[in-house]
Amino acid sequence: MTTRSAAERRAAERIAYDAYLAACPARKLLDRISDKWVSLVLTALADGPRRQSDLARVLAGASQKMLTQTLRALERDGIVERTVTPTVPIRVDYALTDLGRSLLPVIAAITGWAESHIAEVECAQLAYDQVNREPDAGRKSPGPARDQLAAVRNTG
């Protein structure tokens, strides 16, 4: 067995965890944290532990099944911890771990970006849809959608 320097070991680890490689485990983690329910659960737990029923009320549109699957996956990944209190009825709370809290600034940045750029994205979608709906789209101007996009860019 050959001995490797610390720099060689770090270089090998960077190669082993290259998200651009199909077999990289980081891809699974990226898939998990890019899920809309994950970001909403993390944000809902940012202020402290919550019961599943509280999360269900806060996360309108999340089915019980989806919420349970999301919480279990996050618990498995070490991002959320589940605490069972043996009372009648049993109380189950979910809270972010240190690892989960370390994701909050990333989620906040993405959420902030989405909120500040949604008007521009919607205008771009409208312009794209207008151009791509027309049978002779190459010869026609996208019209008002392009003007609306320009107005949003100028005010942003």
Coordinates of N, CA, C and O in Angstrom, one line a residue:
M1 N 0.8 -1.2 0.0 CA 0.0 0.0 0.0 C 0.9 1.2 0.0 O 1.8 1.4 0.8
T2 N 0.6 2.1 -0.9 CA 1.4 3.4 -1.0 C 0.9 4.4 -0.1 O -0.3 4.5 0.2
T3 N 1.7 5.2 0.4 CA 1.4 6.3 1.3 C 1.1 7.6 0.5 O 1.9 7.9 -0.4
R4 N 0.0 8.2 0.8 CA -0.3 9.5 0.0 C -0.3 10.6 1.0 O -0.6 10.5 2.2
S5 N 0.1 11.8 0.4 CA 0.2 13.0 1.2 C -1.3 13.5 1.5 O -2.2 13.1 0.8
A6 N -1.4 14.4 2.4 CA -2.7 15.0 2.7 C -3.3 15.7 1.4 O -4.5 15.6 1.1
A7 N -2.4 16.4 0.7 CA -2.9 17.0 -0.5 C -3.4 16.0 -1.6 O -4.4 16.3 -2.2
E8 N -2.7 14.9 -1.7 CA -3.1 13.9 -2.6 C -4.5 13.2 -2.2 O -5.3 13.0 -3.0
R9 N -4.6 13.1 -0.9 CA -5.9 12.5 -0.4 C -7.1 13.5 -0.6 O -8.2 13.1 -1.0
R10 N -6.8 14.8 -0.4 CA -7.8 15.8 -0.7 C -8.2 15.8 -2.1 O -9.4 16.0 -2.5
A11 N -7.2 15.7 -3.0 CA -7.5 15.7 -4.5 C -8.3 14.5 -4.8 O -9.2 14.6 -5.7
A12 N -8.0 13.4 -4.3 CA -8.8 12.2 -4.6 C -10.2 12.3 -4.1 O -11.1 11.9 -4.7
E13 N -10.4 12.9 -2.9 CA -11.7 13.1 -2.4 C -12.5 14.1 -3.3 O -13.7 13.9 -3.5
R14 N -11.9 15.1 -3.8 CA -12.6 16.0 -4.7 C -13.0 15.3 -5.9 O -14.1 15.6 -6.5
I15 N -12.2 14.4 -6.4 CA -12.6 13.6 -7.6 C -13.8 12.7 -7.3 O -14.7 12.5 -8.0
A16 N -13.7 12.0 -6.1 CA -14.7 11.1 -5.7 C -16.1 11.8 -5.5 O -17.1 11.1 -5.7
Y17 N -16.1 13.0 -5.1 CA -17.3 13.7 -4.9 C -17.5 14.9 -5.9 O -17.6 16.0 -5.5
D18 N -17.5 14.5 -7.2 CA -17.7 15.5 -8.2 C -19.1 15.3 -8.7 O -19.5 14.3 -9.4
A19 N -20.0 16.3 -8.4 CA -21.4 16.2 -8.7 C -21.7 16.1 -10.2 O -22.8 15.7 -10.6
Y20 N -20.7 16.3 -11.1 CA -20.9 16.2 -12.5 C -20.7 14.7 -12.9 O -21.1 14.4 -14.1
L21 N -20.2 13.9 -12.1 CA -20.1 12.5 -12.4 C -21.4 11.8 -12.0 O -22.0 12.0 -10.9
A22 N -21.9 10.9 -12.9 CA -23.1 10.2 -12.7 C -23.2 9.4 -11.4 O -24.3 9.4 -10.8
A23 N -22.1 8.8 -11.0 CA -22.1 7.9 -9.8 C -21.9 8.7 -8.5 O -21.8 8.1 -7.4
C24 N -21.7 10.0 -8.6 CA -21.4 10.8 -7.4 C -22.6 10.8 -6.4 O -23.7 11.2 -6.8
P25 N -22.3 10.5 -5.1 CA -23.4 10.5 -4.1 C -23.9 11.9 -3.9 O -25.0 12.1 -3.4
A26 N -23.1 12.9 -4.2 CA -23.6 14.3 -4.0 C -24.8 14.7 -4.9 O -25.6 15.5 -4.5
R27 N -24.9 13.9 -6.0 CA -26.1 14.2 -6.9 C -27.4 13.9 -6.1 O -28.4 14.5 -6.3
K28 N -27.4 12.8 -5.4 CA -28.6 12.4 -4.6 C -28.9 13.5 -3.6 O -30.0 13.8 -3.4
L29 N -27.8 14.0 -3.0 CA -28.1 15.1 -2.0 C -28.6 16.3 -2.6 O -29.5 17.0 -2.1
L30 N -28.0 16.7 -3.8 CA -28.5 17.9 -4.5 C -30.0 17.7 -4.9 O -30.8 18.6 -4.8
D31 N -30.3 16.5 -5.3 CA -31.7 16.2 -5.7 C -32.6 16.4 -4.5 O -33.7 17.0 -4.6
R32 N -32.2 15.9 -3.3 CA -33.0 16.0 -2.1 C -33.1 17.5 -1.7 O -34.3 17.9 -1.5
I33 N -32.1 18.3 -1.6 CA -32.2 19.6 -1.1 C -32.8 20.6 -2.1 O -33.2 21.7 -1.8
S34 N -32.9 20.2 -3.4 CA -33.5 21.0 -4.4 C -35.0 20.8 -4.5 O -35.8 21.5 -5.2
D35 N -35.6 19.8 -3.7 CA -37.0 19.5 -3.7 C -37.7 20.7 -3.0 O -37.3 21.2 -2.0
K36 N -38.9 21.1 -3.6 CA -39.6 22.3 -3.0 C -40.1 22.0 -1.6 O -40.1 22.9 -0.8
W37 N -40.5 20.8 -1.3 CA -41.0 20.5 0.0 C -39.8 20.5 1.1 O -40.0 21.0 2.2
V38 N -38.7 20.1 0.7 CA -37.5 20.2 1.6 C -37.2 21.6 1.9 O -37.1 22.0 3.1
S39 N -37.2 22.5 1.0 CA -36.9 23.9 1.3 C -38.0 24.5 2.2 O -37.7 25.3 3.1
L40 N -39.2 24.2 1.9 CA -40.3 24.7 2.7 C -40.3 24.1 4.2 O -40.5 24.9 5.1
V41 N -39.9 22.8 4.3 CA -39.8 22.2 5.6 C -38.7 22.9 6.4 O -38.8 23.2 7.6
L42 N -37.5 23.1 5.8 CA -36.4 23.7 6.4 C -36.7 25.1 6.9 O -36.4 25.5 8.0
T43 N -37.4 25.8 6.1 CA -37.8 27.2 6.4 C -38.8 27.2 7.6 O -38.7 28.0 8.5
A44 N -39.7 26.3 7.5 CA -40.7 26.2 8.6 C -40.1 25.8 9.9 O -40.6 26.2 11.0
L45 N -39.0 25.0 9.9 CA -38.3 24.6 11.1 C -37.2 25.6 11.6 O -36.6 25.4 12.6
A46 N -37.0 26.6 10.8 CA -36.0 27.6 11.2 C -36.1 28.2 12.5 O -35.2 28.5 13.2
D47 N -37.4 28.5 12.9 CA -37.6 29.1 14.2 C -37.7 28.2 15.4 O -37.9 28.6 16.5
G48 N -37.5 26.9 15.2 CA -37.5 25.9 16.3 C -38.3 24.7 16.0 O -39.0 24.6 14.9
P49 N -38.4 23.8 16.9 CA -39.1 22.5 16.7 C -40.6 22.7 16.4 O -41.2 23.6 17.0
R50 N -41.1 21.8 15.7 CA -42.6 21.8 15.4 C -43.1 20.4 15.3 O -42.3 19.5 14.9
R51 N -44.3 20.2 15.6 CA -45.0 18.9 15.4 C -45.4 18.8 14.0 O -45.5 19.8 13.3
Q52 N -45.6 17.5 13.6 CA -45.9 17.3 12.2 C -47.3 18.0 11.8 O -47.4 18.5 10.7
S53 N -48.2 18.0 12.7 CA -49.5 18.7 12.4 C -49.3 20.2 12.2 O -50.0 20.8 11.4
D54 N -48.4 20.8 13.0 CA -48.0 22.2 12.8 C -47.4 22.4 11.4 O -47.8 23.4 10.7
L55 N -46.5 21.6 11.0 CA -45.9 21.7 9.7 C -47.0 21.5 8.6 O -46.9 22.3 7.6
A56 N -47.9 20.6 8.8 CA -48.9 20.4 7.8 C -49.8 21.7 7.6 O -50.2 22.0 6.5
R57 N -50.1 22.4 8.7 CA -50.8 23.6 8.6 C -50.0 24.7 7.9 O -50.6 25.5 7.1
V58 N -48.8 24.8 8.2 CA -47.9 25.9 7.6 C -47.7 25.6 6.1 O -47.7 26.5 5.3
L59 N -47.5 24.3 5.8 CA -47.1 24.0 4.4 C -48.4 23.6 3.6 O -48.7 22.4 3.3
A60 N -49.2 24.6 3.3 CA -50.4 24.4 2.6 C -50.1 23.7 1.3 O -49.2 24.0 0.5
G61 N -50.9 22.6 1.0 CA -50.7 21.9 -0.3 C -49.9 20.6 -0.1 O -49.9 19.8 -1.0
A62 N -49.2 20.5 1.0 CA -48.4 19.3 1.2 C -49.3 18.2 1.8 O -50.0 18.4 2.8
S63 N -49.4 17.0 1.1 CA -50.2 15.9 1.6 C -49.5 15.3 2.8 O -48.3 15.5 3.0
Q64 N -50.2 14.6 3.6 CA -49.7 14.0 4.8 C -48.5 13.0 4.3 O -47.5 12.9 5.0
K65 N -48.8 12.3 3.2 CA -47.8 11.3 2.7 C -46.5 12.0 2.3 O -45.4 11.6 2.7
M66 N -46.6 13.1 1.6 CA -45.5 13.9 1.1 C -44.7 14.4 2.3 O -43.5 14.4 2.3
L67 N -45.4 15.0 3.3 CA -44.7 15.5 4.4 C -44.0 14.4 5.2 O -42.8 14.6 5.6
T68 N -44.6 13.3 5.4 CA -44.0 12.2 6.1 C -42.7 11.7 5.4 O -41.7 11.5 6.0
Q69 N -42.9 11.6 4.0 CA -41.7 11.1 3.2 C -40.6 12.1 3.3 O -39.4 11.7 3.5
T70 N -40.9 13.4 3.2 CA -39.9 14.4 3.3 C -39.2 14.4 4.7 O -37.9 14.5 4.7
L71 N -39.9 14.4 5.7 CA -39.4 14.4 7.1 C -38.5 13.1 7.3 O -37.4 13.2 7.9
R72 N -38.9 12.0 6.9 CA -38.1 10.8 7.0 C -36.8 10.9 6.2 O -35.8 10.5 6.7
A73 N -36.9 11.4 5.0 CA -35.7 11.5 4.2 C -34.7 12.5 4.9 O -33.5 12.2 4.9
L74 N -35.2 13.6 5.4 CA -34.4 14.6 6.0 C -33.8 14.0 7.3 O -32.6 14.3 7.7
E75 N -34.5 13.2 8.0 CA -34.0 12.6 9.2 C -32.9 11.6 8.9 O -31.9 11.6 9.5
R76 N -33.1 10.8 7.8 CA -32.1 9.9 7.4 C -30.8 10.6 7.0 O -29.7 10.1 7.2
D77 N -30.9 11.8 6.4 CA -29.8 12.5 5.9 C -29.1 13.3 7.0 O -28.1 13.9 6.8
G78 N -29.7 13.3 8.2 CA -29.1 14.0 9.4 C -29.4 15.5 9.4 O -28.7 16.2 10.1
I79 N -30.4 15.9 8.6 CA -30.7 17.3 8.5 C -31.8 17.7 9.5 O -31.9 18.8 10.0
V80 N -32.7 16.7 9.8 CA -33.8 16.9 10.8 C -33.7 15.8 11.8 O -33.3 14.7 11.5
E81 N -34.0 16.2 13.1 CA -34.1 15.2 14.1 C -35.5 15.1 14.6 O -36.2 16.1 14.7
R82 N -35.9 13.9 14.9 CA -37.2 13.5 15.4 C -37.1 13.2 16.9 O -36.4 12.3 17.2
T83 N -37.9 13.8 17.7 CA -37.9 13.6 19.1 C -39.3 13.1 19.5 O -40.3 13.8 19.2
V84 N -39.4 11.9 20.1 CA -40.6 11.4 20.6 C -40.7 11.6 22.1 O -39.8 11.2 22.9
T85 N -41.8 12.2 22.6 CA -42.0 12.4 24.0 C -43.2 11.5 24.4 O -44.3 11.6 23.9
P86 N -42.9 10.5 25.3 CA -43.9 9.5 25.7 C -44.9 10.1 26.6 O -44.9 10.0 27.9
T87 N -45.9 10.8 26.1 CA -47.0 11.3 26.8 C -48.3 10.7 26.2 O -48.2 9.9 25.3
V88 N -49.4 11.0 26.7 CA -50.7 10.5 26.1 C -51.4 11.7 25.6 O -51.8 12.6 26.4
P89 N -51.6 11.9 24.3 CA -51.0 11.1 23.3 C -49.5 11.3 23.1 O -49.0 12.4 23.6
I90 N -48.9 10.4 22.4 CA -47.4 10.6 22.2 C -47.2 11.9 21.4 O -47.9 12.2 20.4
R91 N -46.2 12.6 21.8 CA -45.8 13.9 21.1 C -44.5 13.6 20.3 O -43.6 13.1 20.8
V92 N -44.6 14.0 19.0 CA -43.4 13.9 18.1 C -43.1 15.3 17.6 O -44.0 15.9 17.0
D93 N -41.9 15.7 17.8 CA -41.4 17.0 17.3 C -40.3 16.8 16.3 O -39.5 15.8 16.4
Y94 N -40.2 17.7 15.4 CA -39.1 17.7 14.4 C -38.3 19.0 14.6 O -38.9 20.1 14.7
A95 N -37.0 18.9 14.5 CA -36.2 20.1 14.6 C -35.0 20.0 13.7 O -34.6 18.8 13.3
L96 N -34.4 21.1 13.3 CA -33.2 21.1 12.5 C -32.0 20.7 13.3 O -31.9 21.1 14.5
T97 N -31.1 19.9 12.7 CA -29.8 19.6 13.3 C -28.9 20.7 13.0 O -29.2 21.6 12.2
D98 N -27.7 20.7 13.5 CA -26.7 21.6 13.1 C -26.4 21.6 11.6 O -26.3 22.6 10.9
L99 N -26.4 20.4 11.0 CA -26.3 20.3 9.6 C -27.4 20.9 8.9 O -27.2 21.6 7.9
G100 N -28.6 20.7 9.4 CA -29.8 21.4 8.7 C -29.8 22.9 8.8 O -30.1 23.6 7.9
R101 N -29.4 23.4 10.0 CA -29.3 24.8 10.2 C -28.2 25.4 9.2 O -28.3 26.6 8.8
S102 N -27.2 24.6 8.9 CA -26.2 25.1 8.0 C -26.7 25.3 6.6 O -26.1 26.1 5.8
L103 N -27.8 24.7 6.3 CA -28.5 24.9 4.9 C -29.3 26.1 4.9 O -29.7 26.6 3.8
L104 N -29.7 26.7 6.0 CA -30.7 27.8 6.0 C -30.2 29.0 5.2 O -31.0 29.6 4.4
P105 N -28.9 29.4 5.3 CA -28.5 30.6 4.5 C -28.6 30.3 3.0 O -28.9 31.2 2.2
V106 N -28.3 29.1 2.6 CA -28.4 28.7 1.2 C -29.9 28.8 0.7 O -30.2 29.4 -0.3
I107 N -30.8 28.2 1.5 CA -32.2 28.3 1.2 C -32.7 29.7 1.2 O -33.5 30.1 0.3
A108 N -32.3 30.5 2.1 CA -32.7 31.9 2.2 C -32.2 32.7 0.9 O -32.9 33.5 0.4
A109 N -31.0 32.4 0.5 CA -30.5 33.1 -0.7 C -31.3 32.7 -1.9 O -31.6 33.5 -2.8
I110 N -31.6 31.4 -2.1 CA -32.4 31.0 -3.2 C -33.8 31.6 -3.2 O -34.3 32.0 -4.2
T111 N -34.4 31.5 -2.0 CA -35.7 32.1 -1.8 C -35.7 33.6 -2.2 O -36.6 34.1 -2.9
G112 N -34.7 34.3 -1.6 CA -34.6 35.7 -1.9 C -34.4 36.0 -3.4 O -35.1 36.9 -3.9
W113 N -33.6 35.2 -4.0 CA -33.4 35.4 -5.5 C -34.7 35.2 -6.2 O -35.1 36.0 -7.1
A114 N -35.4 34.1 -5.9 CA -36.7 33.8 -6.6 C -37.7 34.9 -6.4 O -38.4 35.3 -7.3
E115 N -37.8 35.4 -5.1 CA -38.8 36.5 -4.9 C -38.4 37.8 -5.6 O -39.3 38.5 -6.0
S116 N -37.1 38.1 -5.7 CA -36.7 39.4 -6.3 C -36.7 39.3 -7.9 O -36.7 40.3 -8.5
H117 N -36.7 38.1 -8.4 CA -36.6 37.9 -9.9 C -37.8 37.3 -10.5 O -37.8 37.1 -11.7
I118 N -38.9 37.0 -9.7 CA -40.0 36.3 -10.3 C -40.7 37.1 -11.4 O -41.1 36.6 -12.4
A119 N -40.8 38.4 -11.3 CA -41.4 39.2 -12.3 C -40.7 39.1 -13.6 O -41.3 39.0 -14.7
E120 N -39.4 39.2 -13.5 CA -38.5 39.1 -14.7 C -38.7 37.7 -15.4 O -38.8 37.5 -16.6
V121 N -38.7 36.7 -14.5 CA -38.8 35.3 -15.0 C -40.2 35.1 -15.7 O -40.3 34.5 -16.8
E122 N -41.3 35.6 -15.1 CA -42.6 35.5 -15.6 C -42.7 36.2 -17.0 O -43.3 35.7 -17.9
C123 N -42.1 37.4 -17.1 CA -42.1 38.1 -18.4 C -41.3 37.3 -19.4 O -41.7 37.2 -20.6
A124 N -40.2 36.7 -19.1 CA -39.4 35.9 -20.0 C -40.2 34.7 -20.4 O -40.2 34.4 -21.6
Q125 N -40.9 34.1 -19.5 CA -41.8 33.0 -19.9 C -42.9 33.4 -20.9 O -43.2 32.7 -21.8
L126 N -43.5 34.5 -20.6 CA -44.5 35.0 -21.5 C -44.0 35.3 -22.9 O -44.6 34.9 -23.9
A127 N -42.8 35.9 -22.9 CA -42.2 36.2 -24.2 C -41.9 34.9 -25.0 O -42.1 34.8 -26.2
Y128 N -41.3 34.0 -24.2 CA -41.0 32.7 -24.9 C -42.2 32.0 -25.4 O -42.3 31.5 -26.5
D129 N -43.3 32.0 -24.6 CA -44.5 31.3 -25.0 C -45.2 32.0 -26.2 O -45.7 31.3 -27.1
Q130 N -45.1 33.3 -26.2 CA -45.7 34.0 -27.4 C -44.9 33.7 -28.7 O -45.5 33.4 -29.7
V131 N -43.6 33.7 -28.6 CA -42.7 33.3 -29.7 C -43.0 31.9 -30.2 O -43.1 31.6 -31.4
N132 N -43.0 31.0 -29.2 CA -43.1 29.6 -29.6 C -44.5 29.1 -29.8 O -44.6 27.9 -30.2
R133 N -45.5 29.9 -29.7 CA -46.9 29.5 -30.0 C -47.2 29.8 -31.5 O -48.0 29.1 -32.1
E134 N -46.5 30.8 -32.0 CA -46.8 31.2 -33.4 C -46.2 30.2 -34.4 O -45.0 29.8 -34.2
P135 N -46.9 29.8 -35.4 CA -46.4 28.9 -36.4 C -45.2 29.5 -37.2 O -44.3 28.8 -37.6
D136 N -45.2 30.8 -37.4 CA -44.1 31.5 -38.1 C -43.4 32.4 -37.1 O -43.2 33.6 -37.3
A137 N -43.0 31.9 -36.0 CA -42.5 32.6 -34.8 C -41.2 33.4 -35.2 O -41.0 34.5 -34.7
G138 N -40.4 32.9 -36.1 CA -39.2 33.5 -36.5 C -39.4 34.9 -37.2 O -38.5 35.7 -37.1
R139 N -40.5 35.1 -37.8 CA -40.8 36.4 -38.5 C -41.5 37.4 -37.7 O -41.7 38.5 -38.1
K140 N -42.1 37.0 -36.5 CA -42.9 37.9 -35.8 C -42.2 38.4 -34.5 O -41.5 37.6 -33.9
S141 N -42.5 39.6 -34.1 CA -41.9 40.1 -32.9 C -42.7 39.6 -31.7 O -43.9 39.5 -31.8
P142 N -42.1 39.3 -30.6 CA -42.8 38.9 -29.4 C -43.8 39.9 -28.9 O -44.6 39.6 -28.0
G143 N -43.7 41.1 -29.3 CA -44.7 42.1 -29.0 C -44.6 42.6 -27.5 O -43.6 42.9 -27.0
P144 N -45.8 42.7 -26.9 CA -45.9 43.4 -25.6 C -45.1 42.7 -24.5 O -44.6 43.3 -23.6
A145 N -44.9 41.4 -24.6 CA -44.2 40.6 -23.5 C -42.8 41.1 -23.5 O -42.2 41.3 -22.4
R146 N -42.2 41.4 -24.6 CA -40.8 41.9 -24.7 C -40.7 43.3 -24.1 O -39.8 43.6 -23.3
D147 N -41.7 44.1 -24.3 CA -41.7 45.4 -23.8 C -41.9 45.4 -22.2 O -41.3 46.1 -21.5
Q148 N -42.7 44.4 -21.8 CA -42.9 44.3 -20.4 C -41.7 43.8 -19.7 O -41.3 44.2 -18.6
L149 N -40.9 42.9 -20.3 CA -39.7 42.4 -19.8 C -38.7 43.5 -19.7 O -38.0 43.7 -18.7
A150 N -38.6 44.4 -20.7 CA -37.7 45.5 -20.7 C -38.0 46.4 -19.5 O -37.1 47.0 -18.8
A151 N -39.3 46.7 -19.3 CA -39.7 47.5 -18.2 C -39.3 47.0 -16.9 O -38.9 47.7 -16.0
V152 N -39.5 45.7 -16.7 CA -39.1 45.0 -15.4 C -37.6 45.1 -15.2 O -37.1 45.5 -14.1
R153 N -36.8 44.9 -16.3 CA -35.4 45.0 -16.1 C -34.9 46.4 -15.8 O -34.0 46.6 -15.0
N154 N -35.6 47.4 -16.3 CA -35.3 48.8 -16.1 C -35.6 49.2 -14.7 O -35.0 50.1 -14.1
T155 N -36.6 48.6 -14.1 CA -37.0 49.0 -12.7 C -36.3 48.2 -11.7 O -36.2 48.6 -10.5
G156 N -35.7 47.0 -12.1 CA -35.0 46.1 -11.1 C -33.7 46.6 -10.9 O -32.9 46.7 -10.1

